mmCIF file of C-alpha atoms and ligand atoms in Angstrom:
data_model
loop_
_atom_site.group_PDB
_atom_site.id
_atom_site.type_symbol
_atom_site.label_atom_id
_atom_site.label_comp_id
_atom_site.label_asym_id
_atom_site.label_seq_id
_atom_site.Cartn_x
_atom_site.Cartn_y
_atom_site.Cartn_z
ATOM 1 C CA MET L 216 0.000 0.000 0.000
ATOM 2 C CA THR L 217 1.463 3.395 -0.938
ATOM 3 C CA GLY L 218 0.258 6.692 0.487
ATOM 4 C CA LYS L 219 -0.995 7.662 3.914
ATOM 5 C CA ILE L 220 -3.881 6.005 5.735
ATOM 6 C CA ALA L 221 -6.786 8.247 6.754
ATOM 7 C CA PHE L 222 -9.521 7.084 9.137
ATOM 8 C CA ILE L 223 -12.724 9.063 8.576
ATOM 9 C CA THR L 224 -15.706 8.848 10.912
ATOM 10 C CA GLY L 225 -19.073 9.863 9.477
ATOM 11 C CA ALA L 226 -18.026 8.984 5.915
ATOM 12 C CA THR L 227 -21.563 8.044 4.848
ATOM 13 C CA SER L 228 -22.770 11.601 4.304
ATOM 14 C CA GLY L 229 -21.957 15.291 4.028
ATOM 15 C CA ILE L 230 -18.503 16.513 5.014
ATOM 16 C CA GLY L 231 -17.090 13.042 5.686
ATOM 17 C CA GLU L 232 -18.246 11.618 2.370
ATOM 18 C CA ALA L 233 -16.913 14.617 0.408
ATOM 19 C CA THR L 234 -13.603 14.348 2.255
ATOM 20 C CA ALA L 235 -13.336 10.643 1.425
ATOM 21 C CA ARG L 236 -13.872 11.387 -2.280
ATOM 22 C CA LEU L 237 -11.260 14.144 -2.326
ATOM 23 C CA LEU L 238 -8.635 12.252 -0.319
ATOM 24 C CA ALA L 239 -9.101 9.216 -2.584
ATOM 25 C CA ARG L 240 -8.086 11.401 -5.534
ATOM 26 C CA HIS L 241 -4.976 12.490 -3.617
ATOM 27 C CA ASN L 242 -3.530 9.084 -2.886
ATOM 28 C CA PHE L 243 -4.774 8.590 0.661
ATOM 29 C CA ASN L 244 -5.856 5.076 1.612
ATOM 30 C CA LEU L 245 -9.152 5.255 3.437
ATOM 31 C CA ILE L 246 -10.844 3.619 6.386
ATOM 32 C CA LEU L 247 -14.464 4.687 5.919
ATOM 33 C CA CYS L 248 -16.653 4.595 9.033
ATOM 34 C CA GLY L 249 -20.341 5.097 9.779
ATOM 35 C CA ARG L 250 -23.387 3.127 10.838
ATOM 36 C CA ARG L 251 -25.068 2.805 7.422
ATOM 37 C CA LYS L 252 -23.406 -0.238 5.872
ATOM 38 C CA ASP L 253 -25.106 0.127 2.484
ATOM 39 C CA ARG L 254 -23.678 3.620 2.041
ATOM 40 C CA LEU L 255 -20.222 2.521 3.203
ATOM 41 C CA LYS L 256 -20.205 -0.325 0.674
ATOM 42 C CA LYS L 257 -21.352 1.964 -2.149
ATOM 43 C CA LEU L 258 -18.661 4.523 -1.381
ATOM 44 C CA GLN L 259 -16.002 1.838 -1.062
ATOM 45 C CA ASP L 260 -16.980 0.444 -4.476
ATOM 46 C CA GLU L 261 -16.924 3.918 -6.002
ATOM 47 C CA LEU L 262 -13.486 4.777 -4.615
ATOM 48 C CA SER L 263 -11.775 1.425 -5.083
ATOM 49 C CA SER L 264 -10.678 2.271 -8.630
ATOM 50 C CA GLN L 265 -8.753 5.263 -7.226
ATOM 51 C CA THR L 266 -7.340 4.033 -3.927
ATOM 52 C CA GLU L 267 -7.402 1.296 -1.291
ATOM 53 C CA ALA L 268 -10.529 1.675 0.819
ATOM 54 C CA THR L 269 -11.878 -0.446 3.641
ATOM 55 C CA THR L 270 -14.940 0.068 5.830
ATOM 56 C CA LEU L 271 -15.855 -0.225 9.504
ATOM 57 C CA SER L 272 -19.446 0.010 10.648
ATOM 58 C CA PHE L 273 -20.001 1.007 14.269
ATOM 59 C CA ASP L 274 -21.907 3.453 16.425
ATOM 60 C CA VAL L 275 -19.403 5.834 18.024
ATOM 61 C CA ARG L 276 -21.588 5.866 21.177
ATOM 62 C CA ASN L 277 -20.836 2.224 21.893
ATOM 63 C CA GLN L 278 -17.309 2.025 23.333
ATOM 64 C CA PRO L 279 -16.939 -1.793 23.205
ATOM 65 C CA ASP L 280 -18.106 -1.749 19.570
ATOM 66 C CA VAL L 281 -15.698 1.061 18.682
ATOM 67 C CA MET L 282 -12.832 -0.914 20.201
ATOM 68 C CA ALA L 283 -13.879 -4.205 18.610
ATOM 69 C CA ALA L 284 -14.338 -2.672 15.154
ATOM 70 C CA ILE L 285 -10.945 -0.956 15.164
ATOM 71 C CA ASP L 286 -9.364 -4.169 16.481
ATOM 72 C CA THR L 287 -10.509 -6.017 13.359
ATOM 73 C CA LEU L 288 -8.284 -3.888 11.104
ATOM 74 C CA PRO L 289 -5.659 -6.088 9.461
ATOM 75 C CA PRO L 290 -1.996 -5.203 10.187
ATOM 76 C CA GLU L 291 -1.522 -3.293 6.926
ATOM 77 C CA TRP L 292 -4.313 -0.890 7.952
ATOM 78 C CA LYS L 293 -3.217 -0.362 11.563
ATOM 79 C CA ALA L 294 -0.644 2.409 11.028
ATOM 80 C CA ILE L 295 -3.194 5.204 10.770
ATOM 81 C CA ASP L 296 -1.603 8.525 9.776
ATOM 82 C CA VAL L 297 -4.690 10.729 9.830
ATOM 83 C CA LEU L 298 -7.765 10.579 12.063
ATOM 84 C CA ILE L 299 -10.689 12.745 10.988
ATOM 85 C CA ASN L 300 -13.141 12.887 13.881
ATOM 86 C CA ASN L 301 -16.116 14.041 11.858
ATOM 87 C CA ALA L 302 -19.097 11.895 12.982
ATOM 88 C CA GLY L 303 -21.599 14.071 14.768
ATOM 89 C CA ASN L 304 -24.876 15.902 14.526
ATOM 90 C CA ALA L 305 -27.233 18.304 16.219
ATOM 91 C CA HIS L 306 -30.430 16.735 17.565
ATOM 92 C CA GLY L 307 -33.216 19.259 18.079
ATOM 93 C CA LEU L 308 -33.207 23.064 18.399
ATOM 94 C CA ASP L 309 -35.123 23.797 21.572
ATOM 95 C CA PRO L 310 -34.847 26.148 24.526
ATOM 96 C CA ILE L 311 -33.065 24.583 27.472
ATOM 97 C CA GLN L 312 -36.307 24.431 29.460
ATOM 98 C CA THR L 313 -38.044 22.183 26.926
ATOM 99 C CA GLY L 314 -35.122 20.247 25.462
ATOM 100 C CA SER L 315 -35.435 16.476 25.205
ATOM 101 C CA LEU L 316 -33.251 14.208 27.318
ATOM 102 C CA GLU L 317 -32.915 11.862 24.376
ATOM 103 C CA ASP L 318 -31.533 14.661 22.177
ATOM 104 C CA TRP L 319 -29.141 15.815 24.897
ATOM 105 C CA ASP L 320 -27.809 12.294 25.392
ATOM 106 C CA ALA L 321 -27.385 11.795 21.645
ATOM 107 C CA MET L 322 -25.344 14.983 21.217
ATOM 108 C CA ILE L 323 -23.114 14.436 24.215
ATOM 109 C CA ASP L 324 -22.674 10.720 23.543
ATOM 110 C CA ILE L 325 -21.923 11.099 19.827
ATOM 111 C CA ASN L 326 -20.166 14.449 19.496
ATOM 112 C CA VAL L 327 -18.085 14.270 22.671
ATOM 113 C CA LYS L 328 -17.828 10.728 24.027
ATOM 114 C CA GLY L 329 -17.795 9.137 20.558
ATOM 115 C CA LEU L 330 -14.908 11.365 19.491
ATOM 116 C CA LEU L 331 -13.044 10.351 22.645
ATOM 117 C CA TYR L 332 -13.708 6.618 22.196
ATOM 118 C CA VAL L 333 -12.393 6.629 18.616
ATOM 119 C CA SER L 334 -9.390 8.780 19.534
ATOM 120 C CA LYS L 335 -8.488 6.490 22.430
ATOM 121 C CA GLU L 336 -8.101 3.554 20.040
ATOM 122 C CA ILE L 337 -6.001 5.403 17.482
ATOM 123 C CA ILE L 338 -3.745 7.701 19.513
ATOM 124 C CA PRO L 339 -1.516 4.933 21.004
ATOM 125 C CA GLY L 340 -0.298 3.868 17.534
ATOM 126 C CA MET L 341 0.423 7.484 16.617
ATOM 127 C CA ILE L 342 2.404 7.893 19.853
ATOM 128 C CA GLN L 343 4.381 4.744 19.102
ATOM 129 C CA ARG L 344 5.211 5.963 15.607
ATOM 130 C CA LYS L 345 5.745 9.549 16.830
ATOM 131 C CA SER L 346 3.643 10.895 13.995
ATOM 132 C CA GLY L 347 0.046 11.495 13.095
ATOM 133 C CA HIS L 348 -2.545 14.149 12.449
ATOM 134 C CA ILE L 349 -5.921 14.405 14.161
ATOM 135 C CA ILE L 350 -8.555 16.681 12.667
ATOM 136 C CA ASN L 351 -11.606 17.320 14.835
ATOM 137 C CA LEU L 352 -14.778 18.734 13.288
ATOM 138 C CA GLY L 353 -15.842 21.439 15.693
ATOM 139 C CA SER L 354 -18.254 24.168 14.658
ATOM 140 C CA ILE L 355 -18.954 27.867 14.960
ATOM 141 C CA ALA L 356 -21.336 26.448 17.607
ATOM 142 C CA GLY L 357 -18.186 25.612 19.592
ATOM 143 C CA LYS L 358 -17.080 29.246 19.496
ATOM 144 C CA GLU L 359 -20.364 31.148 20.002
ATOM 145 C CA VAL L 360 -23.593 30.070 21.686
ATOM 146 C CA TYR L 361 -26.815 30.837 19.811
ATOM 147 C CA PRO L 362 -30.427 30.754 21.021
ATOM 148 C CA ASN L 363 -31.729 27.175 21.368
ATOM 149 C CA GLY L 364 -28.270 25.823 20.504
ATOM 150 C CA ASN L 365 -27.522 25.130 24.213
ATOM 151 C CA VAL L 366 -26.511 21.432 24.316
ATOM 152 C CA TYR L 367 -25.244 21.200 20.724
ATOM 153 C CA CYS L 368 -23.103 24.273 21.428
ATOM 154 C CA ALA L 369 -21.903 22.710 24.678
ATOM 155 C CA SER L 370 -20.896 19.555 22.820
ATOM 156 C CA LYS L 371 -18.907 21.585 20.275
ATOM 157 C CA PHE L 372 -17.332 23.773 23.001
ATOM 158 C CA ALA L 373 -16.202 20.437 24.447
ATOM 159 C CA VAL L 374 -14.718 19.471 21.073
ATOM 160 C CA ASP L 375 -12.859 22.799 21.059
ATOM 161 C CA ALA L 376 -11.441 22.103 24.532
ATOM 162 C CA LEU L 377 -10.526 18.534 23.604
ATOM 163 C CA THR L 378 -8.739 19.703 20.473
ATOM 164 C CA LYS L 379 -6.667 22.152 22.502
ATOM 165 C CA GLY L 380 -6.019 19.509 25.166
ATOM 166 C CA MET L 381 -4.969 16.927 22.585
ATOM 167 C CA ARG L 382 -2.564 19.413 20.971
ATOM 168 C CA LEU L 383 -0.887 20.038 24.337
ATOM 169 C CA ASP L 384 -0.702 16.426 25.463
ATOM 170 C CA LEU L 385 0.395 15.018 22.107
ATOM 171 C CA ASN L 386 3.006 17.704 21.445
ATOM 172 C CA PRO L 387 5.901 15.523 22.716
ATOM 173 C CA PHE L 388 5.033 12.921 20.085
ATOM 174 C CA SER L 389 4.964 15.193 17.009
ATOM 175 C CA ILE L 390 1.251 14.567 16.539
ATOM 176 C CA LYS L 391 -0.552 17.442 14.870
ATOM 177 C CA VAL L 392 -4.050 18.390 16.046
ATOM 178 C CA THR L 393 -6.385 20.658 14.103
ATOM 179 C CA SER L 394 -9.924 21.853 14.611
ATOM 180 C CA ILE L 395 -12.099 22.939 11.727
ATOM 181 C CA ASN L 396 -15.095 25.013 12.753
ATOM 182 C CA PRO L 397 -17.595 25.593 9.972
ATOM 183 C CA GLY L 398 -20.680 27.748 9.898
ATOM 184 C CA LEU L 399 -23.592 26.732 7.686
ATOM 185 C CA VAL L 400 -22.787 23.707 5.515
ATOM 186 C CA GLU L 401 -25.624 22.130 3.526
ATOM 187 C CA THR L 402 -25.470 18.394 4.232
ATOM 188 C CA GLU L 403 -27.880 16.025 5.987
ATOM 189 C CA PHE L 404 -27.100 17.948 9.189
ATOM 190 C CA SER L 405 -30.354 19.956 9.352
ATOM 191 C CA LEU L 406 -32.466 16.968 8.294
ATOM 192 C CA VAL L 407 -31.060 15.093 11.275
ATOM 193 C CA ARG L 408 -31.477 18.102 13.570
ATOM 194 C CA PHE L 409 -35.157 18.435 12.577
ATOM 195 C CA LYS L 410 -35.780 14.664 12.524
ATOM 196 C CA GLY L 411 -36.406 14.373 8.801
ATOM 197 C CA ASP L 412 -38.563 17.511 8.436
ATOM 198 C CA GLU L 413 -37.460 18.738 4.994
ATOM 199 C CA ALA L 414 -39.435 21.988 5.129
ATOM 200 C CA LYS L 415 -37.779 23.070 8.391
ATOM 201 C CA SER L 416 -34.418 21.872 7.204
ATOM 202 C CA SER L 417 -34.498 23.875 3.980
ATOM 203 C CA THR L 418 -35.247 27.154 5.811
ATOM 204 C CA VAL L 419 -31.789 26.956 7.387
ATOM 205 C CA TYR L 420 -30.178 27.645 4.000
ATOM 206 C CA LYS L 421 -32.881 29.940 2.626
ATOM 207 C CA GLY L 422 -31.644 33.015 0.794
ATOM 208 C CA ILE L 423 -27.956 32.153 1.045
ATOM 209 C CA LYS L 424 -25.347 30.128 -0.772
ATOM 210 C CA PRO L 425 -24.222 27.806 2.026
ATOM 211 C CA LEU L 426 -20.929 25.950 2.240
ATOM 212 C CA LYS L 427 -20.909 22.439 0.801
ATOM 213 C CA GLY L 428 -19.196 19.331 2.107
ATOM 214 C CA GLU L 429 -16.683 19.761 -0.722
ATOM 215 C CA ASP L 430 -15.624 23.183 0.624
ATOM 216 C CA ILE L 431 -14.705 21.643 3.965
ATOM 217 C CA ALA L 432 -13.007 18.718 2.201
ATOM 218 C CA ASN L 433 -10.779 21.215 0.340
ATOM 219 C CA ILE L 434 -9.770 22.792 3.639
ATOM 220 C CA ILE L 435 -9.055 19.378 5.150
ATOM 221 C CA LEU L 436 -6.859 18.457 2.174
ATOM 222 C CA PHE L 437 -4.939 21.742 2.464
ATOM 223 C CA THR L 438 -4.514 21.176 6.208
ATOM 224 C CA LEU L 439 -3.055 17.727 5.496
ATOM 225 C CA THR L 440 -0.690 18.791 2.752
ATOM 226 C CA CYS L 441 0.676 22.205 3.742
ATOM 227 C CA GLY L 442 3.970 20.851 5.089
ATOM 228 C CA ASP L 443 5.178 18.392 7.741
ATOM 229 C CA HIS L 444 6.416 21.303 9.874
ATOM 230 C CA VAL L 445 3.097 23.211 9.673
ATOM 231 C CA VAL L 446 0.001 22.697 11.813
ATOM 232 C CA LEU L 447 -3.136 24.676 11.151
ATOM 233 C CA ALA L 448 -4.414 24.694 14.714
ATOM 234 C CA ASP L 449 -7.841 26.228 14.454
ATOM 235 C CA ILE L 450 -9.834 27.165 11.372
ATOM 236 C CA THR L 451 -13.223 28.893 11.397
ATOM 237 C CA VAL L 452 -14.983 29.023 8.040
ATOM 238 C CA PHE L 453 -18.268 30.654 7.012
ATOM 239 C CA PRO L 454 -20.176 30.981 3.795
ATOM 240 C CA THR L 455 -19.770 34.558 2.540
ATOM 241 C CA ALA L 456 -23.346 35.286 3.633
ATOM 242 C CA GLN L 457 -22.567 34.515 7.274
ATOM 243 C CA ALA L 458 -20.707 36.698 9.780
ATOM 244 C CA SER L 459 -21.520 34.920 13.056
ATOM 245 C CA SER L 460 -23.831 32.218 14.402
ATOM 246 C CA THR L 461 -26.681 34.716 14.393
ATOM 247 C CA LEU L 462 -25.831 37.187 11.623
ATOM 248 C CA VAL L 463 -26.678 35.795 8.197
ATOM 249 C CA ASN L 464 -27.462 37.902 5.123
ATOM 250 C CA ARG L 465 -30.535 36.108 3.769
ATOM 251 C CA ASN L 466 -30.712 38.286 0.657
ATOM 252 C CA SER L 467 -27.516 36.955 -0.836
ATOM 253 C CA GLY L 468 -28.449 33.553 -2.266
HETATM 254 P P1 LIG I 548 -24.326 14.724 8.112
HETATM 255 O O1 LIG I 548 -25.575 14.493 8.875
HETATM 256 O O2 LIG I 548 -24.419 14.869 6.639
HETATM 257 O O3 LIG I 548 -23.250 13.588 8.451
HETATM 258 C C1 LIG I 548 -23.090 13.109 9.756
HETATM 259 C C2 LIG I 548 -22.213 11.860 9.728
HETATM 260 O O4 LIG I 548 -21.991 11.437 11.082
HETATM 261 C C3 LIG I 548 -22.869 10.714 8.972
HETATM 262 O O5 LIG I 548 -21.909 10.081 8.153
HETATM 263 C C4 LIG I 548 -23.321 9.775 10.086
HETATM 264 O O6 LIG I 548 -23.206 8.430 9.639
HETATM 265 C C5 LIG I 548 -22.276 10.048 11.175
HETATM 266 N N1 LIG I 548 -22.811 9.728 12.493
HETATM 267 C C6 LIG I 548 -23.838 10.355 13.131
HETATM 268 N N2 LIG I 548 -24.125 9.729 14.283
HETATM 269 C C7 LIG I 548 -23.266 8.676 14.369
HETATM 270 C C8 LIG I 548 -23.069 7.648 15.324
HETATM 271 N N3 LIG I 548 -23.822 7.563 16.426
HETATM 272 N N4 LIG I 548 -22.099 6.722 15.097
HETATM 273 C C9 LIG I 548 -21.343 6.793 13.983
HETATM 274 N N5 LIG I 548 -21.469 7.747 13.046
HETATM 275 C C10 LIG I 548 -22.419 8.670 13.234
HETATM 276 O O7 LIG I 548 -23.658 16.053 8.758
HETATM 277 P P2 LIG I 548 -22.321 16.874 8.407
HETATM 278 O O8 LIG I 548 -21.537 16.210 7.354
HETATM 279 O O9 LIG I 548 -22.717 18.271 8.226
HETATM 280 O O10 LIG I 548 -21.598 16.779 9.816
HETATM 281 C C11 LIG I 548 -20.274 16.303 9.987
HETATM 282 C C12 LIG I 548 -19.648 17.019 11.176
HETATM 283 O O11 LIG I 548 -19.528 18.415 10.886
HETATM 284 C C13 LIG I 548 -20.440 16.909 12.473
HETATM 285 O O12 LIG I 548 -19.537 16.723 13.544
HETATM 286 C C14 LIG I 548 -21.124 18.274 12.586
HETATM 287 O O13 LIG I 548 -21.413 18.618 13.906
HETATM 288 C C15 LIG I 548 -20.052 19.157 11.973
HETATM 289 N N6 LIG I 548 -20.519 20.448 11.489
HETATM 290 C C16 LIG I 548 -21.511 20.534 10.547
HETATM 291 C C17 LIG I 548 -21.941 21.768 10.103
HETATM 292 C C18 LIG I 548 -23.080 21.933 9.144
HETATM 293 O O14 LIG I 548 -23.630 23.052 9.050
HETATM 294 N N7 LIG I 548 -23.463 20.917 8.389
HETATM 295 C C19 LIG I 548 -21.309 22.996 10.576
HETATM 296 C C20 LIG I 548 -20.294 22.783 11.575
HETATM 297 C C21 LIG I 548 -19.905 21.562 11.982
HETATM 298 P P3 LIG I 548 -24.268 7.256 9.953
HETATM 299 O O15 LIG I 548 -25.617 7.907 10.127
HETATM 300 O O16 LIG I 548 -24.187 6.356 8.751
HETATM 301 O O17 LIG I 548 -23.750 6.617 11.182
HETATM 302 C C1 LIG I 549 -23.396 23.451 12.600
HETATM 303 C C2 LIG I 549 -23.489 24.923 12.416
HETATM 304 O O1 LIG I 549 -24.681 27.038 13.232
HETATM 305 O O2 LIG I 549 -26.042 25.071 12.766
HETATM 306 O O3 LIG I 549 -22.484 23.111 13.589
HETATM 307 O O4 LIG I 549 -24.655 25.132 14.699
HETATM 308 S S1 LIG I 549 -24.761 25.546 13.340
#
């Protein structure tokens, strides 16, 4: 196998899927992860003419499953160079006083604990090899709190803190750690947030030209290829129509 190995969580949709496609064209070998096996298989088939790609299906919330899935990787796939902690979603958009426990658990378990469980399996190999690059998908929601964003924002503030903590703790081992914090990206994100309600979901991007998964993939590729001695620590990216979590020019689409 030639080229680096990248492990992408949440490769079945949106930012993760676009990143997989772009990295495949740039000679990265890919470990594609997600829960939806049919989508993983389809993507693997699509990319296999360009690169080596393997798949792992697990729910990042389930620590024993995360460990068991990563354990099944054959030796040639174990030396993971790049971990892209991308799996995550918002669940609901409610004031704190009426938020659902189920939504809160999902966001904290997936966005925070899931990221930790996956990282725990992959960091020891990077430490042993004294190299590696971890890219965590944060969000503008991890930099600014917006109304009704409460628990999603808290989960992404946690990702921001974990990214900074990882960069400090892994510094002795030459492991790079980056956070990418997008604003509005049109993916399946809002459909998940609004539990499949397409009408509600489409209002999120009304009147603007949002970012696309491909825009974030381009930034990830640049982050991975801008030099062994360079680490882009923290990147916030908006569509041109957006200036903050709450200031969006809806007459620009
Ligand atoms: P999508 O909904 O399109 O993709 C989410 C991905 O996460 C899917 O591949 C899904 O795969 C995976 N995922 C969700 N829950 C789990 C789980 N329990 N176990 C394993 N995988 C899971 O959203 P995006 O591509 O937009 O989101 C990717 C990341 O970017 C997230 O962390 C999100 O918070 C962040 N982000 C998104 C922004 C946006 O506006 N879209 C802006 C800022 C940050 P599957 O369902 O197959 O398991
Ligand atoms: C996704 C961006 O503004 O919907 O993290 O929270 S936002």
